[in-house]
Amino acid sequence: MNNTLRPFMARITFIKKETYDTSTYGLQLKENPGFSFLPGQFNMVGIPEVGEAPISFSSEPGEKNKFQHTIRAVGRVTQAMAQLKEGDGLQIRGPYGRGWPLKEARGKNILVVAGGIGLAPLRGFLLYIWKNHNDFGKVVILYGARTPDDLLFKEELPLWRKKPNTQLLLTVDEIPPRTRWKENQGVVTTLFDRVGVSPDNTLALICGPEIMMRFVVVGLLQRGYVGSRLYLSLERRMKCGIGQCGHCQIGPQYVCRDGPVFSYREIRGLPDTLI
Ligand SMILES: Cc1cc2nc3c(=O)[nH]c(=O)nc-3n(C[C@H](O)[C@H](O)[C@H](O)COP(=O)(O)OP(=O)(O)OC[C@H]3O[C@@H](n4cnc5c(N)ncnc54)[C@H](O)[C@@H]3O)c2cc1C
Ligand code: FES
């Protein structure tokens, strides 16, 4: 973990609009050679005099000083980010936190269950797995969004379907009138019966609204998954990002430092979570 509070400036190299309120930003650090991250970690991303927000890496690791963030404009800081243009700068502190369990995932099938913006922190992990697909088993992705327009990475999803050993199932809550949609309708757990892997040698990685993650965990436990093989990325309001201020604390755990990715076994029964 990088334990520094020092921010670095990163230049926006491209902006790709994903949905009406979400864009992916390509970023390049001007200094800090050797910056590297793992999928599931995050940066504190800031605009001077506006504020900072924790944002996960959405690109695959490995490109020196280059990375992507996929950001949904929901409030003060993220709406200010949505006004930025290519060539503008963003302040970056990080990478922080513990990401997805890459070591434990080796040799196993991977079940990804994502809701809405929750696919962003998992994209880098998936790209990494596909690049090293001989080290992993089958990959199953269940991705749910509110409507077809709310799906992230729309142009990439058809390519993901063609990746080796991969099953991708999509679902939406609503289908607005005059919208073409041939996939599933319903909450993401309605896809469980179509999952083509058994729980025995499978790691489940879950990211989305906390209420969704709760139902996903309940459903997977009922289907024979054990708590130590279910991993979730938690969201809490953050300030320092490095385990010093206590803003993100749940029970004995600091989400910024000990997470944001936890196994279900680590967080089961902790106060102030729905999980
Ligand atoms: C580890 C981590 C990774 C994340 N990764 C991503 C990512 O990849 N992409 C992404 O888009 N987002 C991500 N988020 C969420 C993102 O950090 C928040 O949406 C962001 O902080 C919002 O900041 P803001 O200033 O724009 O919004 P705010 O102005 O802070 O408001 C955001 C929302 O929270 C509500 N809110 C405001 N104040 C409070 C409060 N005190 N308590 C509870 N709710 C409040 C508002 O009503 C609004 O709906 C991540 C969060 C964490 C913890
Ligand atoms: S944000 Fe300060 S302890 Fe986690």
Short mmCIF file of C-alpha atoms and ligand atoms in Angstrom, two decimals:
data_model
loop_
_atom_site.label_atom_id
_atom_site.label_comp_id
_atom_site.label_asym_id
_atom_site.label_seq_id
_atom_site.Cartn_x
_atom_site.Cartn_y
_atom_site.Cartn_z
CA MET A 1 0.00 0.00 0.00
CA ASN A 2 1.15 3.52 -0.81
CA ASN A 3 0.96 5.36 2.50
CA THR A 4 1.43 8.87 1.23
CA LEU A 5 -0.92 11.85 1.33
CA ARG A 6 1.01 13.68 -1.38
CA PRO A 7 -1.12 14.39 -4.45
CA PHE A 8 0.20 14.18 -8.02
CA MET A 9 -1.23 15.88 -11.07
CA ALA A 10 -2.58 13.69 -13.87
CA ARG A 11 -3.57 14.91 -17.32
CA ILE A 12 -6.81 13.75 -18.90
CA THR A 13 -5.78 12.09 -22.17
CA PHE A 14 -9.28 11.09 -23.29
CA ILE A 15 -12.88 11.14 -22.09
CA LYS A 16 -15.30 8.46 -23.25
CA LYS A 17 -18.96 8.96 -22.44
CA GLU A 18 -20.44 5.69 -21.15
CA THR A 19 -23.96 6.85 -20.20
CA TYR A 20 -25.75 10.17 -19.69
CA ASP A 21 -24.07 10.59 -16.25
CA THR A 22 -20.95 8.42 -16.44
CA SER A 23 -17.67 8.79 -18.35
CA THR A 24 -14.36 6.97 -18.49
CA TYR A 25 -11.31 9.20 -18.13
CA GLY A 26 -7.90 8.19 -19.48
CA LEU A 27 -5.26 9.68 -17.18
CA GLN A 28 -1.52 10.08 -17.41
CA LEU A 29 0.60 11.13 -14.45
CA LYS A 30 3.03 13.96 -15.12
CA GLU A 31 5.42 12.74 -12.41
CA ASN A 32 5.66 9.79 -9.96
CA PRO A 33 7.40 7.33 -12.28
CA GLY A 34 6.79 3.78 -11.14
CA PHE A 35 3.16 4.37 -10.15
CA SER A 36 1.40 1.02 -10.33
CA PHE A 37 -1.86 -0.38 -8.98
CA LEU A 38 -3.83 -3.59 -8.61
CA PRO A 39 -7.43 -4.10 -9.78
CA GLY A 40 -9.89 -3.14 -7.05
CA GLN A 41 -7.62 -0.48 -5.52
CA PHE A 42 -8.62 3.17 -5.70
CA ASN A 43 -7.29 6.70 -5.93
CA MET A 44 -8.47 9.74 -4.05
CA VAL A 45 -9.23 11.90 -7.09
CA GLY A 46 -9.50 15.62 -6.55
CA ILE A 47 -10.11 19.03 -8.02
CA PRO A 48 -8.31 21.80 -6.11
CA GLU A 49 -10.75 23.95 -4.11
CA VAL A 50 -13.64 21.58 -4.85
CA GLY A 51 -12.73 18.36 -3.06
CA GLU A 52 -11.78 14.71 -3.43
CA ALA A 53 -13.64 11.44 -4.01
CA PRO A 54 -12.46 7.82 -3.81
CA ILE A 55 -12.58 6.31 -7.31
CA SER A 56 -11.55 2.78 -8.32
CA PHE A 57 -9.23 1.99 -11.21
CA SER A 58 -11.30 0.74 -14.15
CA SER A 59 -8.39 -0.18 -16.43
CA GLU A 60 -6.05 -3.14 -16.33
CA PRO A 61 -2.82 -2.80 -14.38
CA GLY A 62 0.56 -2.72 -16.07
CA GLU A 63 0.71 0.49 -18.10
CA LYS A 64 3.28 2.72 -16.45
CA ASN A 65 1.79 5.98 -15.11
CA LYS A 66 -1.36 5.49 -17.19
CA PHE A 67 -4.74 4.39 -15.88
CA GLN A 68 -8.47 4.94 -16.27
CA HIS A 69 -11.26 5.97 -13.92
CA THR A 70 -14.95 5.55 -14.74
CA ILE A 71 -16.86 8.21 -12.83
CA ARG A 72 -20.57 8.75 -12.32
CA ALA A 73 -21.56 12.36 -11.66
CA VAL A 74 -23.67 12.22 -8.50
CA GLY A 75 -22.60 15.14 -6.30
CA ARG A 76 -20.32 18.11 -5.80
CA VAL A 77 -16.93 16.63 -6.71
CA THR A 78 -18.01 14.17 -9.39
CA GLN A 79 -20.24 16.77 -11.09
CA ALA A 80 -17.26 19.15 -11.22
CA MET A 81 -15.25 16.33 -12.81
CA ALA A 82 -17.94 15.94 -15.45
CA GLN A 83 -17.21 19.53 -16.59
CA LEU A 84 -13.54 18.78 -17.34
CA LYS A 85 -12.13 18.45 -20.86
CA GLU A 86 -9.29 16.50 -22.44
CA GLY A 87 -5.98 18.12 -21.48
CA ASP A 88 -7.29 19.31 -18.09
CA GLY A 89 -5.66 18.09 -14.89
CA LEU A 90 -6.90 16.05 -11.92
CA GLN A 91 -5.21 15.61 -8.56
CA ILE A 92 -4.48 12.00 -7.67
CA ARG A 93 -3.52 10.42 -4.34
CA GLY A 94 -3.00 6.68 -4.26
CA PRO A 95 -3.14 3.90 -5.11
CA TYR A 96 -4.85 2.95 -1.87
CA GLY A 97 -6.50 -0.08 -0.33
CA ARG A 98 -6.65 -3.81 -0.90
CA GLY A 99 -7.98 -4.91 -4.26
CA TRP A 100 -9.52 -8.10 -5.61
CA PRO A 101 -7.87 -11.36 -4.45
CA LEU A 102 -5.68 -12.09 -7.47
CA LYS A 103 -3.60 -14.74 -5.70
CA GLU A 104 -6.61 -16.67 -4.37
CA ALA A 105 -8.28 -16.45 -7.80
CA ARG A 106 -5.53 -18.36 -9.60
CA GLY A 107 -6.66 -21.78 -10.78
CA LYS A 108 -10.30 -21.06 -9.94
CA ASN A 109 -13.46 -20.23 -11.87
CA ILE A 110 -14.45 -16.60 -11.43
CA LEU A 111 -18.04 -15.46 -10.97
CA VAL A 112 -18.40 -11.69 -11.27
CA VAL A 113 -21.69 -10.16 -10.11
CA ALA A 114 -21.94 -6.43 -10.77
CA GLY A 115 -24.65 -3.79 -10.57
CA GLY A 116 -24.54 -0.35 -12.24
CA ILE A 117 -21.26 1.52 -11.72
CA GLY A 118 -20.07 -1.59 -9.81
CA LEU A 119 -18.74 -3.05 -13.05
CA ALA A 120 -16.06 -0.32 -13.23
CA PRO A 121 -13.84 -1.67 -10.39
CA LEU A 122 -14.14 -5.18 -11.90
CA ARG A 123 -13.22 -4.29 -15.48
CA GLY A 124 -9.47 -4.14 -14.76
CA PHE A 125 -9.64 -7.49 -13.01
CA LEU A 126 -11.46 -9.07 -15.98
CA LEU A 127 -8.99 -7.62 -18.51
CA TYR A 128 -6.14 -8.99 -16.40
CA ILE A 129 -7.71 -12.46 -16.24
CA TRP A 130 -8.33 -12.61 -19.99
CA LYS A 131 -4.72 -11.65 -20.64
CA ASN A 132 -3.59 -14.49 -18.35
CA HIS A 133 -6.46 -16.87 -19.09
CA ASN A 134 -4.36 -20.02 -18.75
CA ASP A 135 -4.02 -19.28 -15.03
CA PHE A 136 -7.77 -19.17 -14.42
CA GLY A 137 -10.81 -21.37 -14.98
CA LYS A 138 -14.10 -20.28 -16.47
CA VAL A 139 -15.24 -16.64 -16.19
CA VAL A 140 -18.93 -15.92 -15.63
CA ILE A 141 -20.13 -12.30 -15.55
CA LEU A 142 -23.61 -11.33 -14.38
CA TYR A 143 -24.18 -7.63 -14.96
CA GLY A 144 -27.33 -5.71 -14.11
CA ALA A 145 -28.28 -2.09 -14.74
CA ARG A 146 -31.43 -0.01 -14.33
CA THR A 147 -32.14 0.27 -18.07
CA PRO A 148 -30.20 -0.72 -21.23
CA ASP A 149 -28.97 2.90 -21.47
CA ASP A 150 -27.37 2.60 -18.03
CA LEU A 151 -25.04 -0.27 -19.01
CA LEU A 152 -21.36 0.66 -18.87
CA PHE A 153 -18.80 -0.33 -21.52
CA LYS A 154 -21.55 -1.03 -24.09
CA GLU A 155 -19.14 -1.32 -27.00
CA GLU A 156 -16.87 -3.71 -25.10
CA LEU A 157 -19.54 -6.11 -23.83
CA PRO A 158 -19.96 -7.97 -27.18
CA LEU A 159 -16.16 -8.44 -27.25
CA TRP A 160 -16.15 -9.76 -23.68
CA ARG A 161 -18.63 -12.45 -24.78
CA LYS A 162 -16.03 -13.75 -27.23
CA LYS A 163 -13.23 -14.03 -24.67
CA PRO A 164 -11.98 -17.55 -23.95
CA ASN A 165 -14.01 -19.60 -21.48
CA THR A 166 -16.37 -16.72 -20.74
CA GLN A 167 -20.13 -16.48 -20.13
CA LEU A 168 -21.66 -12.98 -19.97
CA LEU A 169 -25.29 -12.54 -18.89
CA LEU A 170 -26.96 -9.12 -18.86
CA THR A 171 -30.12 -7.97 -17.15
CA VAL A 172 -32.00 -4.69 -16.67
CA ASP A 173 -34.70 -3.63 -14.22
CA GLU A 174 -36.75 -1.67 -16.78
CA ILE A 175 -37.11 -1.64 -20.55
CA PRO A 176 -38.31 1.81 -21.64
CA PRO A 177 -40.80 1.90 -24.55
CA ARG A 178 -39.25 1.53 -28.06
CA THR A 179 -36.01 0.08 -26.63
CA ARG A 180 -34.51 -3.01 -28.26
CA TRP A 181 -33.52 -5.51 -25.58
CA LYS A 182 -33.11 -9.24 -26.10
CA GLU A 183 -31.51 -10.12 -22.78
CA ASN A 184 -32.93 -10.75 -19.32
CA GLN A 185 -35.22 -8.44 -17.37
CA GLY A 186 -35.17 -8.59 -13.57
CA VAL A 187 -32.73 -8.15 -10.70
CA VAL A 188 -29.29 -9.71 -11.14
CA THR A 189 -30.09 -12.67 -8.88
CA THR A 190 -32.66 -13.86 -11.48
CA LEU A 191 -29.64 -14.91 -13.58
CA PHE A 192 -28.30 -17.32 -10.95
CA ASP A 193 -29.96 -20.43 -12.40
CA ARG A 194 -28.11 -19.90 -15.71
CA VAL A 195 -24.62 -19.74 -14.18
CA GLY A 196 -22.41 -22.38 -15.80
CA VAL A 197 -20.01 -23.05 -12.91
CA SER A 198 -20.42 -24.99 -9.68
CA PRO A 199 -19.54 -23.37 -6.34
CA ASP A 200 -16.82 -25.90 -5.49
CA ASN A 201 -13.91 -24.27 -7.27
CA THR A 202 -15.32 -20.79 -7.86
CA LEU A 203 -14.53 -17.39 -6.35
CA ALA A 204 -17.35 -14.81 -6.51
CA LEU A 205 -16.49 -11.12 -6.82
CA ILE A 206 -19.39 -8.77 -6.13
CA CYS A 207 -19.70 -5.00 -6.57
CA GLY A 208 -22.76 -2.78 -6.66
CA PRO A 209 -25.26 -1.05 -4.37
CA GLU A 210 -25.07 -2.55 -0.88
CA ILE A 211 -28.66 -3.80 -0.94
CA MET A 212 -27.95 -5.65 -4.19
CA MET A 213 -24.79 -7.19 -2.72
CA ARG A 214 -26.81 -8.38 0.27
CA PHE A 215 -29.27 -10.30 -1.94
CA VAL A 216 -26.43 -11.66 -4.07
CA VAL A 217 -24.61 -12.97 -0.97
CA VAL A 218 -27.80 -14.59 0.39
CA GLY A 219 -28.49 -16.22 -2.98
CA LEU A 220 -24.95 -17.53 -3.41
CA LEU A 221 -24.80 -18.91 0.15
CA GLN A 222 -28.06 -20.75 -0.58
CA ARG A 223 -26.42 -22.22 -3.67
CA GLY A 224 -23.50 -23.66 -1.72
CA TYR A 225 -20.87 -20.90 -1.85
CA VAL A 226 -18.86 -20.46 1.36
CA GLY A 227 -18.24 -17.03 2.92
CA SER A 228 -14.46 -17.15 2.42
CA ARG A 229 -14.96 -17.42 -1.38
CA LEU A 230 -17.30 -14.41 -1.67
CA TYR A 231 -15.54 -11.06 -2.08
CA LEU A 232 -17.29 -7.68 -1.98
CA SER A 233 -16.11 -4.13 -2.58
CA LEU A 234 -17.58 -1.80 0.04
CA GLU A 235 -18.26 1.92 -0.36
CA ARG A 236 -17.97 4.35 2.51
CA ARG A 237 -17.45 8.09 2.67
CA MET A 238 -13.71 8.74 2.90
CA LYS A 239 -11.41 11.58 3.83
CA CYS A 240 -7.78 10.53 4.30
CA GLY A 241 -7.87 7.25 2.37
CA ILE A 242 -5.05 5.75 4.46
CA GLY A 243 -6.58 4.61 7.75
CA GLN A 244 -5.94 7.75 9.79
CA CYS A 245 -9.17 9.73 10.14
CA GLY A 246 -11.74 7.03 10.94
CA HIS A 247 -14.34 8.33 8.44
CA CYS A 248 -14.72 4.97 6.71
CA GLN A 249 -14.63 2.73 9.80
CA ILE A 250 -17.02 -0.19 10.22
CA GLY A 251 -16.38 -2.08 13.43
CA PRO A 252 -12.65 -2.81 13.56
CA GLN A 253 -12.19 -2.40 9.79
CA TYR A 254 -11.17 0.70 7.87
CA VAL A 255 -12.67 0.39 4.40
CA CYS A 256 -9.91 2.55 2.87
CA ARG A 257 -7.02 0.57 4.34
CA ASP A 258 -8.31 -2.95 5.06
CA GLY A 259 -10.63 -2.92 2.02
CA PRO A 260 -12.40 -1.77 -0.03
CA VAL A 261 -12.45 -5.46 -1.02
CA PHE A 262 -13.33 -7.83 1.83
CA SER A 263 -14.31 -11.46 1.95
CA TYR A 264 -17.82 -11.99 3.26
CA ARG A 265 -16.28 -13.91 6.16
CA GLU A 266 -14.38 -10.77 7.22
CA ILE A 267 -17.37 -8.42 7.31
CA ARG A 268 -20.29 -10.70 8.18
CA GLY A 269 -22.18 -9.28 11.17
CA LEU A 270 -20.26 -5.98 11.36
CA PRO A 271 -22.34 -2.93 12.40
CA ASP A 272 -23.57 -0.43 9.77
CA THR A 273 -23.55 -2.73 6.78
CA LEU A 274 -26.51 -4.27 5.04
CA ILE A 275 -24.45 -7.35 4.21
C1 LIG B 1 -13.48 2.58 -2.60
C2 LIG B 1 -14.46 3.36 -3.43
C3 LIG B 1 -14.40 3.28 -4.79
C4 LIG B 1 -15.30 4.00 -5.58
N1 LIG B 1 -15.20 3.92 -6.93
C5 LIG B 1 -16.00 4.64 -7.71
C6 LIG B 1 -15.88 4.60 -9.12
O1 LIG B 1 -15.05 3.88 -9.68
N2 LIG B 1 -16.71 5.39 -9.86
C7 LIG B 1 -17.65 6.20 -9.26
O2 LIG B 1 -18.38 6.90 -9.98
N3 LIG B 1 -17.81 6.25 -7.93
C8 LIG B 1 -17.00 5.50 -7.13
N4 LIG B 1 -17.15 5.56 -5.78
C9 LIG B 1 -18.20 6.43 -5.21
C10 LIG B 1 -17.73 7.86 -5.19
O3 LIG B 1 -16.61 7.99 -4.33
C11 LIG B 1 -18.85 8.78 -4.68
O4 LIG B 1 -19.94 8.74 -5.56
C12 LIG B 1 -18.30 10.17 -4.58
O5 LIG B 1 -17.53 10.26 -3.41
C13 LIG B 1 -19.35 11.19 -4.54
O6 LIG B 1 -18.71 12.42 -4.30
P1 LIG B 1 -19.41 13.78 -4.69
O7 LIG B 1 -18.70 14.89 -3.98
O8 LIG B 1 -19.52 13.90 -6.17
O9 LIG B 1 -20.85 13.58 -4.17
P2 LIG B 1 -21.54 14.10 -2.78
O10 LIG B 1 -21.76 15.59 -2.97
O11 LIG B 1 -20.65 13.71 -1.68
O12 LIG B 1 -22.85 13.32 -2.88
C14 LIG B 1 -22.90 11.98 -3.39
C15 LIG B 1 -24.19 11.32 -3.03
O13 LIG B 1 -24.13 10.99 -1.67
C16 LIG B 1 -25.15 11.66 -1.01
N5 LIG B 1 -24.52 12.21 0.20
C17 LIG B 1 -24.01 13.45 0.36
N6 LIG B 1 -23.53 13.59 1.60
C18 LIG B 1 -23.74 12.41 2.22
C19 LIG B 1 -23.43 11.92 3.52
N7 LIG B 1 -22.83 12.68 4.46
N8 LIG B 1 -23.76 10.65 3.83
C20 LIG B 1 -24.35 9.85 2.90
N9 LIG B 1 -24.66 10.26 1.66
C21 LIG B 1 -24.36 11.52 1.33
C22 LIG B 1 -25.67 12.74 -1.92
O14 LIG B 1 -27.04 12.96 -1.70
C23 LIG B 1 -25.41 12.14 -3.27
O15 LIG B 1 -26.45 11.27 -3.67
C24 LIG B 1 -16.29 4.82 -4.97
C25 LIG B 1 -16.36 4.88 -3.58
C26 LIG B 1 -15.46 4.15 -2.81
C27 LIG B 1 -15.54 4.25 -1.32
S1 FES B 2 -10.85 7.50 5.05
FE1 FES B 2 -9.70 8.04 6.79
S2 FES B 2 -9.61 6.16 7.86
FE2 FES B 2 -10.52 5.61 5.98
#
